[in-house]
Coordinates of C-alpha atoms in Angstrom, one line a residue:
M24 CA -44.0 -31.2 -9.1
L25 CA -41.9 -28.1 -8.4
W26 CA -44.3 -25.9 -10.2
D27 CA -47.0 -27.3 -8.3
S28 CA -45.4 -26.5 -5.0
L29 CA -44.7 -23.0 -6.1
R30 CA -48.4 -22.4 -7.0
K31 CA -49.4 -23.3 -3.5
A32 CA -46.9 -21.1 -2.2
F33 CA -48.3 -18.2 -4.3
L34 CA -51.9 -19.2 -3.2
I35 CA -50.5 -19.2 0.5
T36 CA -48.8 -15.6 0.0
V37 CA -51.9 -14.2 -1.5
L38 CA -54.0 -15.0 1.6
G39 CA -51.1 -13.8 3.9
L40 CA -51.3 -10.5 1.9
V41 CA -55.2 -10.6 2.8
V42 CA -54.7 -11.4 6.4
L43 CA -51.9 -8.5 6.6
A44 CA -54.4 -6.2 5.0
S45 CA -56.8 -6.9 7.8
L46 CA -54.5 -5.4 10.4
V47 CA -55.0 -1.9 9.0
A48 CA -58.3 -2.4 10.6
N49 CA -56.9 -4.0 13.7
P50 CA -53.6 -2.2 14.4
L51 CA -51.3 -3.7 16.8
H52 CA -51.4 -1.4 19.7
A53 CA -53.5 -0.6 22.6
D54 CA -56.8 1.6 22.5
E55 CA -55.8 5.2 21.3
S56 CA -58.4 6.7 23.4
L57 CA -56.7 6.0 26.3
D58 CA -53.2 7.1 24.9
I59 CA -51.6 10.6 26.4
R60 CA -49.7 12.4 23.7
S61 CA -47.2 15.3 24.7
S62 CA -48.5 18.6 24.4
C63 CA -45.3 20.9 24.8
S64 CA -41.5 20.2 24.4
A65 CA -38.2 21.8 25.7
S66 CA -34.6 21.1 25.5
S67 CA -31.5 21.5 27.6
D68 CA -27.9 20.1 28.3
L69 CA -27.4 17.4 30.6
S70 CA -26.0 19.4 33.5
A71 CA -29.3 21.4 33.8
N72 CA -31.4 20.8 36.8
L73 CA -34.6 19.1 35.5
V74 CA -36.9 20.4 38.4
T75 CA -35.9 24.1 37.4
I76 CA -36.8 23.5 33.6
V77 CA -40.4 22.0 34.8
Q78 CA -41.2 25.0 36.6
S79 CA -39.9 27.5 34.2
P80 CA -42.7 28.1 31.6
A81 CA -40.8 29.9 29.5
R82 CA -38.6 27.0 28.4
W83 CA -41.6 24.9 27.0
I84 CA -42.8 25.2 23.4
C85 CA -46.3 24.1 23.0
G86 CA -48.5 23.3 20.1
D87 CA -47.4 22.1 16.8
Q88 CA -43.3 21.0 17.1
A89 CA -40.5 20.5 14.9
Y90 CA -38.4 17.9 17.3
S91 CA -34.8 18.8 17.4
L92 CA -31.4 16.6 18.7
E93 CA -29.3 19.7 18.8
D94 CA -29.3 19.7 22.6
E95 CA -28.2 17.0 24.8
R96 CA -31.6 16.5 26.4
A97 CA -34.8 16.5 25.1
L98 CA -37.8 17.0 27.6
L99 CA -41.7 16.2 26.4
R100 CA -44.4 17.0 28.8
F101 CA -48.0 15.4 29.1
D102 CA -50.9 16.8 30.6
I103 CA -53.3 14.6 32.4
G104 CA -57.2 15.6 32.3
H105 CA -59.4 15.0 34.9
D106 CA -61.1 12.3 32.5
D107 CA -57.8 10.5 31.5
A108 CA -57.1 6.9 32.4
L109 CA -54.3 7.0 34.7
P110 CA -51.3 5.9 32.7
R111 CA -48.5 3.6 34.1
Y112 CA -45.9 3.3 31.3
L113 CA -44.2 5.5 28.8
F114 CA -44.0 4.1 25.5
S115 CA -41.8 5.4 22.6
R116 CA -39.8 4.1 19.4
R117 CA -36.7 2.2 20.1
S118 CA -33.6 4.1 19.1
A119 CA -30.1 4.7 20.8
L120 CA -30.2 7.0 23.8
E121 CA -28.2 7.1 27.0
S122 CA -31.1 7.6 29.6
I123 CA -34.5 8.7 30.4
H124 CA -36.0 10.4 33.4
L125 CA -40.0 10.5 34.5
L126 CA -41.2 13.1 36.6
A127 CA -44.7 13.1 38.1
I128 CA -45.9 16.4 38.9
D129 CA -49.1 16.7 41.1
R130 CA -51.4 20.0 41.5
D131 CA -49.5 20.7 44.9
G132 CA -46.1 20.9 43.3
A133 CA -45.1 17.6 44.5
I134 CA -42.4 15.8 42.3
R135 CA -41.8 12.3 42.2
Q136 CA -38.8 11.1 39.7
T137 CA -37.8 7.6 38.2
S138 CA -34.9 7.2 36.1
F139 CA -33.9 4.4 33.7
T140 CA -30.2 3.8 31.9
A141 CA -30.9 2.3 28.2
G142 CA -30.0 -0.9 29.2
E143 CA -32.7 -1.2 31.9
L144 CA -35.6 -0.2 29.3
A145 CA -37.8 -2.9 28.4
S146 CA -39.4 -3.8 24.9
S147 CA -43.1 -3.5 24.3
L148 CA -45.6 -5.8 22.8
R149 CA -46.1 -3.3 20.2
G150 CA -43.7 -3.9 17.7
G151 CA -40.5 -1.5 17.6
Y152 CA -41.3 0.3 20.9
F153 CA -40.0 0.5 24.5
K154 CA -41.8 0.9 27.5
A155 CA -40.9 2.3 31.0
S156 CA -42.7 2.3 34.2
L157 CA -43.9 5.7 35.3
P158 CA -43.6 7.0 38.9
N159 CA -46.8 6.7 41.2
I160 CA -49.5 8.5 39.2
T161 CA -52.8 9.6 41.0
R162 CA -55.7 11.7 40.4
D163 CA -53.9 14.4 41.9
T164 CA -51.1 14.6 39.1
R165 CA -51.6 16.8 36.3
Q166 CA -48.4 16.1 34.4
V167 CA -45.7 13.9 33.4
V168 CA -42.2 15.4 32.0
V169 CA -39.9 12.7 30.4
A170 CA -36.4 13.6 29.8
F171 CA -34.6 11.8 27.2
D172 CA -30.8 11.9 27.4
L173 CA -28.8 12.0 23.9
P174 CA -31.9 10.8 22.0
S175 CA -30.5 9.9 18.5
H176 CA -33.6 9.9 16.5
R177 CA -36.7 12.2 15.9
M178 CA -38.8 9.1 16.0
T179 CA -38.4 8.6 19.7
L180 CA -39.8 11.9 20.5
E181 CA -42.5 12.1 17.7
R182 CA -43.9 8.6 18.8
A183 CA -43.7 9.0 22.5
Y184 CA -47.1 8.5 24.6
L185 CA -48.6 7.6 27.8
S186 CA -50.7 4.5 28.4
P187 CA -52.4 2.5 31.1
S188 CA -50.9 -0.7 30.0
D189 CA -49.2 -2.2 27.1
L190 CA -50.8 -4.4 24.8
P191 CA -53.7 -6.4 26.2
L192 CA -52.6 -10.0 26.2
G193 CA -56.0 -11.0 24.8
P194 CA -57.5 -12.5 21.7
D195 CA -56.7 -9.5 19.6
L196 CA -53.1 -9.5 20.3
L197 CA -52.9 -13.4 20.1
R198 CA -54.7 -13.3 16.6
S199 CA -51.8 -10.3 15.5
L200 CA -49.3 -12.3 16.6
L201 CA -50.5 -15.6 15.2
L202 CA -50.7 -13.6 11.7
L203 CA -47.0 -12.5 12.3
A204 CA -46.1 -16.0 12.8
I205 CA -47.8 -17.3 9.7
L206 CA -46.2 -14.5 7.9
A207 CA -42.8 -15.6 9.2
G208 CA -43.7 -19.3 8.4
M209 CA -44.4 -18.1 4.7
L210 CA -41.0 -16.7 4.4
S211 CA -39.2 -19.7 5.9
M212 CA -41.0 -21.8 2.7
P213 CA -38.3 -20.4 0.1
L214 CA -35.6 -21.7 2.1
I215 CA -37.0 -25.1 1.5
F216 CA -37.0 -24.4 -2.0
N217 CA -33.5 -23.2 -2.1
A218 CA -32.1 -26.1 -0.6
A219 CA -33.3 -28.1 -3.4
F220 CA -32.5 -26.0 -6.1
Y221 CA -28.5 -25.5 -4.6
R222 CA -28.3 -29.1 -4.5
V223 CA -29.1 -29.2 -8.4
L224 CA -27.2 -25.7 -9.2
H225 CA -24.7 -24.8 -7.0
E226 CA -25.1 -21.4 -7.8
S227 CA -24.3 -18.2 -5.5
F228 CA -27.8 -16.5 -6.3
V229 CA -29.5 -19.1 -4.3
I230 CA -27.4 -18.6 -1.1
W231 CA -28.0 -14.9 -1.2
H232 CA -31.5 -15.3 -1.8
S233 CA -31.7 -17.6 1.3
T234 CA -29.4 -14.6 3.2
L235 CA -32.2 -12.3 1.7
T236 CA -35.0 -14.3 3.2
I237 CA -33.6 -15.1 6.5
S238 CA -32.8 -11.5 7.0
L239 CA -36.4 -10.5 6.0
L240 CA -37.6 -13.2 8.6
L241 CA -35.3 -11.9 11.5
T242 CA -36.6 -8.1 10.5
I243 CA -39.9 -9.1 10.9
V244 CA -39.3 -11.0 14.4
V245 CA -37.3 -8.3 15.8
S246 CA -39.4 -5.2 14.9
S247 CA -42.8 -6.9 15.9
G248 CA -43.9 -8.2 19.2
L249 CA -43.0 -11.9 18.4
A250 CA -39.3 -11.2 19.8
V251 CA -40.9 -10.2 23.1
V252 CA -43.3 -13.0 23.2
L253 CA -40.5 -15.5 22.4
F254 CA -37.4 -14.2 24.2
D255 CA -38.0 -10.8 25.5
P256 CA -34.5 -9.0 25.1
P257 CA -33.9 -5.6 26.2
A258 CA -35.2 -2.8 24.3
M259 CA -31.8 -1.4 23.5
T260 CA -30.4 -5.1 22.4
L261 CA -33.4 -5.1 19.8
S262 CA -32.5 -1.7 18.6
W263 CA -28.9 -2.3 17.4
M264 CA -30.2 -5.8 16.1
T265 CA -32.8 -4.0 14.0
T266 CA -29.9 -1.8 12.5
V267 CA -27.3 -4.8 11.8
I268 CA -30.1 -6.9 10.3
F269 CA -31.3 -3.8 8.0
G270 CA -28.0 -3.5 6.5
L271 CA -27.8 -7.5 6.2
T272 CA -31.0 -7.1 4.3
V273 CA -29.9 -4.5 2.0
A274 CA -26.5 -6.0 1.5
S275 CA -27.8 -9.5 0.8
G276 CA -30.5 -7.6 -1.7
A277 CA -27.5 -6.3 -3.5
M278 CA -25.4 -9.3 -3.7
F279 CA -28.4 -11.4 -4.7
T280 CA -29.5 -8.7 -7.7
Y281 CA -25.7 -9.2 -8.4
S282 CA -25.7 -12.6 -9.0
F283 CA -28.8 -13.1 -10.2
I284 CA -29.3 -11.1 -12.9
E285 CA -27.9 -13.4 -16.5
P286 CA -24.3 -12.4 -17.6
G287 CA -24.7 -9.9 -20.2
R288 CA -27.9 -8.3 -18.9
L289 CA -26.5 -5.7 -16.7
H290 CA -24.0 -3.2 -17.5
P291 CA -20.7 -4.1 -15.9
L292 CA -20.4 -0.8 -14.3
L293 CA -23.7 -1.4 -12.3
R294 CA -22.6 -5.0 -11.7
R295 CA -19.8 -3.9 -9.9
A296 CA -21.6 -1.1 -8.2
L297 CA -23.9 -3.6 -6.5
L298 CA -20.8 -4.9 -4.9
Y299 CA -19.7 -1.9 -3.3
C300 CA -23.5 -1.1 -2.4
A301 CA -23.4 -4.3 0.0
A302 CA -20.4 -3.2 1.4
W303 CA -21.3 0.2 2.0
A304 CA -24.8 -1.1 3.5
M305 CA -23.1 -3.4 6.1
F306 CA -20.4 -0.7 7.0
L307 CA -23.2 1.8 7.7
S308 CA -25.4 -0.5 9.7
T309 CA -22.6 -1.6 11.8
F310 CA -21.2 1.4 12.5
H311 CA -24.5 3.1 13.4
A312 CA -25.3 0.3 15.5
I313 CA -21.9 0.4 17.8
F314 CA -21.1 4.1 17.3
P315 CA -24.8 5.9 17.6
F316 CA -23.5 9.2 19.3
V317 CA -20.5 10.0 16.9
A318 CA -22.7 13.1 15.5
R319 CA -25.7 12.6 17.4
P320 CA -27.9 15.4 16.4
I321 CA -27.5 14.6 12.6
Q322 CA -26.2 10.9 12.3
S323 CA -29.8 9.4 12.1
T324 CA -30.5 11.9 9.2
L325 CA -26.9 11.0 7.4
Y326 CA -27.4 7.3 8.0
T327 CA -30.8 7.6 6.5
A328 CA -29.6 9.6 3.6
A329 CA -26.8 7.4 2.9
F330 CA -28.6 4.8 1.9
A331 CA -30.4 7.1 -0.9
P332 CA -27.3 6.1 -3.6
V333 CA -27.9 2.6 -2.6
L334 CA -31.6 2.8 -3.6
G335 CA -30.7 4.5 -6.7
I336 CA -28.3 2.1 -8.1
F337 CA -30.6 -0.7 -7.5
I338 CA -33.5 1.0 -9.4
L339 CA -30.9 1.7 -12.2
S340 CA -29.7 -1.8 -12.4
V341 CA -33.2 -3.2 -12.5
A342 CA -34.2 -0.9 -15.3
D343 CA -30.7 -1.5 -17.2
A344 CA -31.6 -5.2 -17.0
L345 CA -35.0 -4.9 -18.2
R346 CA -33.8 -2.9 -21.0
R347 CA -31.3 -5.5 -21.8
G348 CA -34.2 -8.3 -21.9
S349 CA -33.3 -9.7 -18.4
R350 CA -35.9 -12.2 -17.4
A351 CA -34.8 -12.3 -14.3
A352 CA -35.2 -8.6 -13.5
K353 CA -38.9 -8.8 -14.4
F354 CA -39.4 -10.8 -11.1
Q355 CA -37.4 -8.6 -9.2
A356 CA -38.8 -5.4 -10.4
V357 CA -42.3 -6.6 -9.2
G358 CA -41.4 -8.3 -5.9
Y359 CA -39.3 -5.2 -5.0
I360 CA -41.8 -2.2 -5.8
P361 CA -43.4 -2.3 -2.3
V362 CA -39.8 -2.8 -0.5
I363 CA -38.6 0.2 -2.8
V364 CA -42.2 2.5 -1.8
A365 CA -41.4 1.6 2.1
G366 CA -37.9 2.4 1.7
S367 CA -38.4 5.9 -0.1
V368 CA -41.1 6.7 2.5
R369 CA -38.4 5.8 5.3
L370 CA -35.9 7.9 3.3
I371 CA -38.1 11.2 2.7
T372 CA -39.7 11.2 6.0
G373 CA -36.3 10.5 7.6
V374 CA -34.1 13.4 5.9
I375 CA -36.9 16.1 5.4
P376 CA -36.7 17.6 8.9
W377 CA -40.3 19.0 8.9
L378 CA -41.7 15.7 7.9
E379 CA -42.8 13.3 10.8
S380 CA -40.9 10.1 10.5
N381 CA -42.4 7.1 9.3
D382 CA -40.9 3.7 8.8
A383 CA -44.1 2.4 6.9
M384 CA -43.9 -1.0 8.8
L385 CA -47.2 -2.4 7.0
L386 CA -46.1 -1.7 3.8
F387 CA -42.7 -2.9 4.7
Y388 CA -44.4 -6.1 5.8
V389 CA -46.4 -6.5 2.4
G390 CA -43.1 -6.0 0.9
C391 CA -41.4 -8.7 2.7
V392 CA -44.3 -11.0 1.4
C393 CA -44.4 -9.6 -2.3
E394 CA -40.3 -9.9 -2.6
V395 CA -40.1 -13.5 -1.1
L396 CA -42.8 -14.6 -3.3
F397 CA -42.0 -13.0 -6.8
T398 CA -37.8 -13.5 -6.1
T399 CA -38.6 -17.2 -5.2
L400 CA -40.9 -17.6 -8.4
G401 CA -37.7 -15.9 -10.2
V402 CA -35.4 -18.4 -8.8
A403 CA -37.5 -21.6 -9.5
D404 CA -38.0 -19.9 -13.3
R405 CA -33.9 -19.3 -13.8
F406 CA -33.5 -22.9 -12.0
M407 CA -35.9 -24.4 -14.8
T408 CA -34.1 -22.1 -17.3
M409 CA -30.6 -23.2 -16.5
K410 CA -31.8 -26.9 -16.0
R411 CA -33.1 -27.0 -19.5
Q412 CA -29.7 -25.4 -20.9
R413 CA -27.7 -28.0 -19.0
D414 CA -29.8 -30.7 -20.0
S415 CA -29.1 -29.5 -23.6
A416 CA -25.7 -29.2 -23.1
R417 CA -25.2 -32.5 -21.7
F418 CA -27.6 -34.0 -24.6
E419 CA -25.3 -32.2 -27.2
A420 CA -22.2 -33.3 -25.0
D421 CA -23.4 -37.0 -25.2
M422 CA -24.2 -36.6 -28.8
F423 CA -20.8 -35.2 -29.9
E424 CA -19.3 -38.2 -27.8
R425 CA -21.4 -40.7 -29.4
L426 CA -20.3 -39.1 -32.6
S427 CA -16.8 -39.2 -31.7
E428 CA -16.9 -43.0 -30.8
S429 CA -18.9 -43.8 -34.3
D430 CA -18.1 -44.7 -37.7
A431 CA -19.7 -42.2 -40.0
L432 CA -20.2 -44.7 -42.5
T433 CA -21.5 -47.9 -41.1
G434 CA -22.9 -46.7 -37.8
L435 CA -20.7 -49.3 -35.9
L436 CA -18.6 -48.0 -32.8
N437 CA -15.1 -47.4 -33.4
R438 CA -11.8 -48.1 -31.7
R439 CA -11.8 -45.3 -29.2
A440 CA -15.2 -46.6 -27.8
L441 CA -13.7 -50.2 -27.8
E442 CA -10.8 -49.3 -26.0
R443 CA -12.6 -47.1 -23.5
N444 CA -15.2 -49.6 -22.4
F445 CA -13.3 -52.8 -23.1
E446 CA -13.4 -53.3 -19.5
T447 CA -17.2 -52.9 -19.2
Y448 CA -17.7 -55.5 -22.0
C449 CA -15.3 -58.1 -20.3
A450 CA -17.4 -57.7 -17.1
E451 CA -20.6 -58.1 -18.9
G452 CA -19.3 -61.4 -20.5
Y453 CA -17.8 -60.3 -23.6
R454 CA -14.6 -61.9 -23.4
A455 CA -13.8 -63.5 -26.9
L456 CA -12.4 -61.0 -29.3
A457 CA -12.2 -61.6 -33.1
V458 CA -10.5 -59.5 -35.8
L459 CA -12.2 -59.8 -39.0
D460 CA -10.8 -58.3 -42.5
L461 CA -12.2 -58.5 -45.9
D462 CA -10.3 -60.5 -48.5
H463 CA -9.2 -58.6 -51.8
F464 CA -11.2 -55.4 -50.6
K465 CA -8.8 -53.2 -52.3
A466 CA -9.7 -54.7 -55.8
I467 CA -13.2 -54.0 -55.3
N468 CA -12.7 -50.1 -54.7
D469 CA -10.2 -50.3 -57.9
V470 CA -12.4 -52.0 -60.1
Y471 CA -16.3 -50.6 -59.0
G472 CA -15.0 -47.7 -57.1
H473 CA -15.2 -46.4 -53.7
G474 CA -19.1 -45.9 -53.9
V475 CA -19.5 -49.7 -54.2
G476 CA -16.7 -50.2 -51.6
D477 CA -18.6 -48.5 -49.0
E478 CA -22.2 -50.3 -49.8
V479 CA -20.3 -53.3 -49.4
L480 CA -19.0 -52.0 -45.9
K481 CA -22.4 -51.3 -44.7
A482 CA -23.7 -54.5 -45.7
V483 CA -21.0 -56.5 -43.9
A484 CA -21.6 -53.9 -40.8
E485 CA -25.4 -54.9 -41.1
T486 CA -24.3 -58.5 -41.0
I487 CA -21.8 -58.9 -38.3
Q488 CA -24.0 -57.0 -35.8
A489 CA -27.0 -58.9 -36.4
D490 CA -26.5 -61.3 -33.5
S491 CA -27.5 -59.9 -30.0
Q492 CA -24.5 -61.4 -28.4
I493 CA -21.9 -59.8 -30.6
H494 CA -20.6 -56.6 -30.2
A495 CA -19.4 -54.9 -33.6
F496 CA -16.8 -52.3 -34.0
R497 CA -15.0 -51.0 -37.4
L498 CA -11.3 -50.1 -36.8
G499 CA -10.8 -48.7 -39.9
G500 CA -10.8 -49.5 -43.8
E501 CA -12.1 -52.9 -44.2
E502 CA -11.1 -54.3 -40.7
F503 CA -13.6 -55.2 -38.1
V504 CA -13.5 -56.5 -34.4
L505 CA -15.9 -58.5 -32.6
L506 CA -16.5 -58.8 -29.5
V507 CA -18.6 -62.3 -28.4
R508 CA -20.1 -63.9 -25.4
G509 CA -21.4 -67.2 -24.5
E510 CA -19.9 -71.0 -24.6
D511 CA -20.4 -71.1 -28.2
A512 CA -18.7 -67.7 -29.0
Q513 CA -16.5 -69.0 -31.8
L514 CA -19.4 -70.7 -33.7
R515 CA -21.5 -67.2 -33.3
A516 CA -18.4 -65.4 -34.7
E517 CA -18.0 -67.9 -37.7
R518 CA -21.7 -68.0 -38.4
R519 CA -21.3 -64.0 -38.9
R520 CA -18.4 -64.5 -40.8
Q521 CA -19.8 -67.2 -43.5
A522 CA -23.0 -64.8 -43.6
I523 CA -20.9 -61.9 -45.1
T524 CA -20.8 -63.3 -48.6
A525 CA -24.4 -64.0 -49.0
A526 CA -25.3 -60.5 -47.3
V527 CA -23.1 -58.8 -49.7
A528 CA -24.4 -60.6 -52.7
D529 CA -28.3 -59.8 -51.9
A530 CA -27.4 -56.1 -51.2
L531 CA -25.2 -55.5 -54.2
P532 CA -26.6 -58.0 -56.8
G533 CA -24.6 -56.6 -59.7
L534 CA -21.2 -57.0 -58.0
G535 CA -19.4 -59.6 -60.3
Q536 CA -17.3 -61.3 -57.6
Q537 CA -17.8 -62.9 -54.2
V538 CA -17.0 -60.8 -51.0
T539 CA -15.3 -63.0 -48.5
A540 CA -13.6 -62.3 -45.2
S541 CA -10.5 -63.9 -42.9
M542 CA -10.5 -64.0 -39.2
G543 CA -8.6 -64.5 -36.1
M544 CA -10.1 -64.8 -32.7
T545 CA -8.9 -65.6 -29.0
N546 CA -10.5 -64.7 -25.8
A547 CA -9.9 -63.6 -22.3
P548 CA -9.4 -66.6 -19.8
A549 CA -11.7 -66.7 -16.9
N550 CA -10.6 -64.8 -13.7
V551 CA -7.5 -63.5 -15.6
G552 CA -7.5 -59.8 -16.7
A553 CA -6.2 -59.3 -20.0
G554 CA -6.1 -56.0 -22.0
F555 CA -7.6 -55.3 -25.0
A556 CA -4.1 -54.4 -26.8
E557 CA -2.8 -57.9 -25.7
L558 CA -6.0 -59.7 -27.1
Y559 CA -6.0 -57.9 -30.2
R560 CA -2.4 -58.4 -30.7
Q561 CA -2.9 -62.3 -30.3
A562 CA -6.3 -62.1 -32.7
D563 CA -4.5 -60.1 -35.3
R564 CA -1.7 -62.6 -35.6
L565 CA -4.2 -65.3 -36.1
L566 CA -5.8 -63.3 -39.0
Y567 CA -2.6 -63.2 -40.4
D568 CA -2.0 -66.8 -40.1
A569 CA -5.7 -67.2 -41.8
K570 CA -4.7 -65.1 -44.8
L571 CA -1.3 -67.0 -45.3
A572 CA -3.5 -70.0 -45.2
G573 CA -5.4 -68.9 -48.1
R574 CA -8.1 -66.4 -47.0
N575 CA -11.6 -67.0 -46.0
R576 CA -11.0 -68.7 -43.2
T577 CA -10.8 -68.5 -39.3
K578 CA -8.0 -68.9 -37.2
A579 CA -8.9 -69.4 -33.5
M580 CA -7.1 -69.8 -30.1
L581 CA -9.4 -70.6 -27.1
S582 CA -8.7 -71.0 -23.9
Q583 CA -10.6 -73.8 -21.8
G584 CA -13.9 -72.5 -20.2
A585 CA -14.3 -69.8 -23.0

């Protein structure tokens, strides 16, 4: 049943991957032919006059540009051609900044300016972008200048563009959002499996896998247009949320690997290093989200580079676990490949200055699906393995317990089993107790040997347990106990005692003497709780009386109603 559900999840996930691949042909942005990209850039400190910079051609650098965050303010110039659609919004990647200023410059030199603080910036339907309304743009407008105060990431400058509108709320956008919603739903499926797994296993890796799945789900919601459609938070709120959730994703991934790889299949130093990686990732993301301007020109680069050791330790851990024969690591190695590639792209492009920053979001989405699919299969496989191990251990424990409660020679239960389950037997109606002892058994051992004596005991055991209303126990040597139920309990026990002689003679025809038994019998009165020790003491005293009376007989003391 479990594997059938997982196979269905696998097919749905494959379908999701095909759907995501289709996004390459229909990317989540407006018509790029209408977008206007920056042609020149400049920089200054915050005290510089924007109009003066705009009117100083020497301050501008045009052509291929390597954007820098060294100065407090970065300026981008967008030239508007005669055939260009008039833009209404500035769009750029979300990252921490203080404010932006937008200047519309007409051909006659007239300038219109609008400013927004970081908290006033709205989120765009295009995932990961903010938008800001431009001043009134007319056919006389020849340039738009955007000034970013204290930008914290090169991507904000590299990805800035002007456009007439946000993504149109049409069939294409709805289809894209629906596909992302389906992807988010697919990521929710493992949480149902994990809930079932945890009820059985109570293993920490199930919790960490759930945490990892939730963080990936939140990442998709926050980094896409779903967040804008669902609750439309300010752009900077989504920016710091993205940073914190990324740290949670890395930390939960490290903790999942730490707890998921089997004991003895990972070097202790690497396992301990994964704990440090989880703490380091949470510290980095939290610090970067709360204090984005501490070392602003290089902080984003340092923040990105600081995850390189985490990535390296994770790769080493999986490789070491594979080398040591870890079955769990095989699922992780396959599932994490797209995420590792996406992380490597982010790391390389975020650290090397002359490369344009690339967050590889499409690859990251595919990686989310692969990670959740294969690690869920890994968790299910580990669940089945551990369940088999626990079932086997429980079976062995039960077997050893049965052996500890059984007599090795006759197969009857022993005194330990009798005392342990006596109340249960009484509740089932077995209230009559008889102590049976073979007469002159020592003589048989002395004359014929212990081997013959053992055969006699086996024949006796088979005889006294032949009645379905009798439980037979061997207390040791030639002494047995019978628990009997029914109104004719004494008659049933007596029949078993008398049958011993014929049964032994039939089993051992060469035995030169008859084997008889003496028995003492009592019972627990109805509605009166009597313990095993008290009933045994009474029956044993009656057995002693039977021995004194000449053996091969029964002495009974049964209360009314037994």
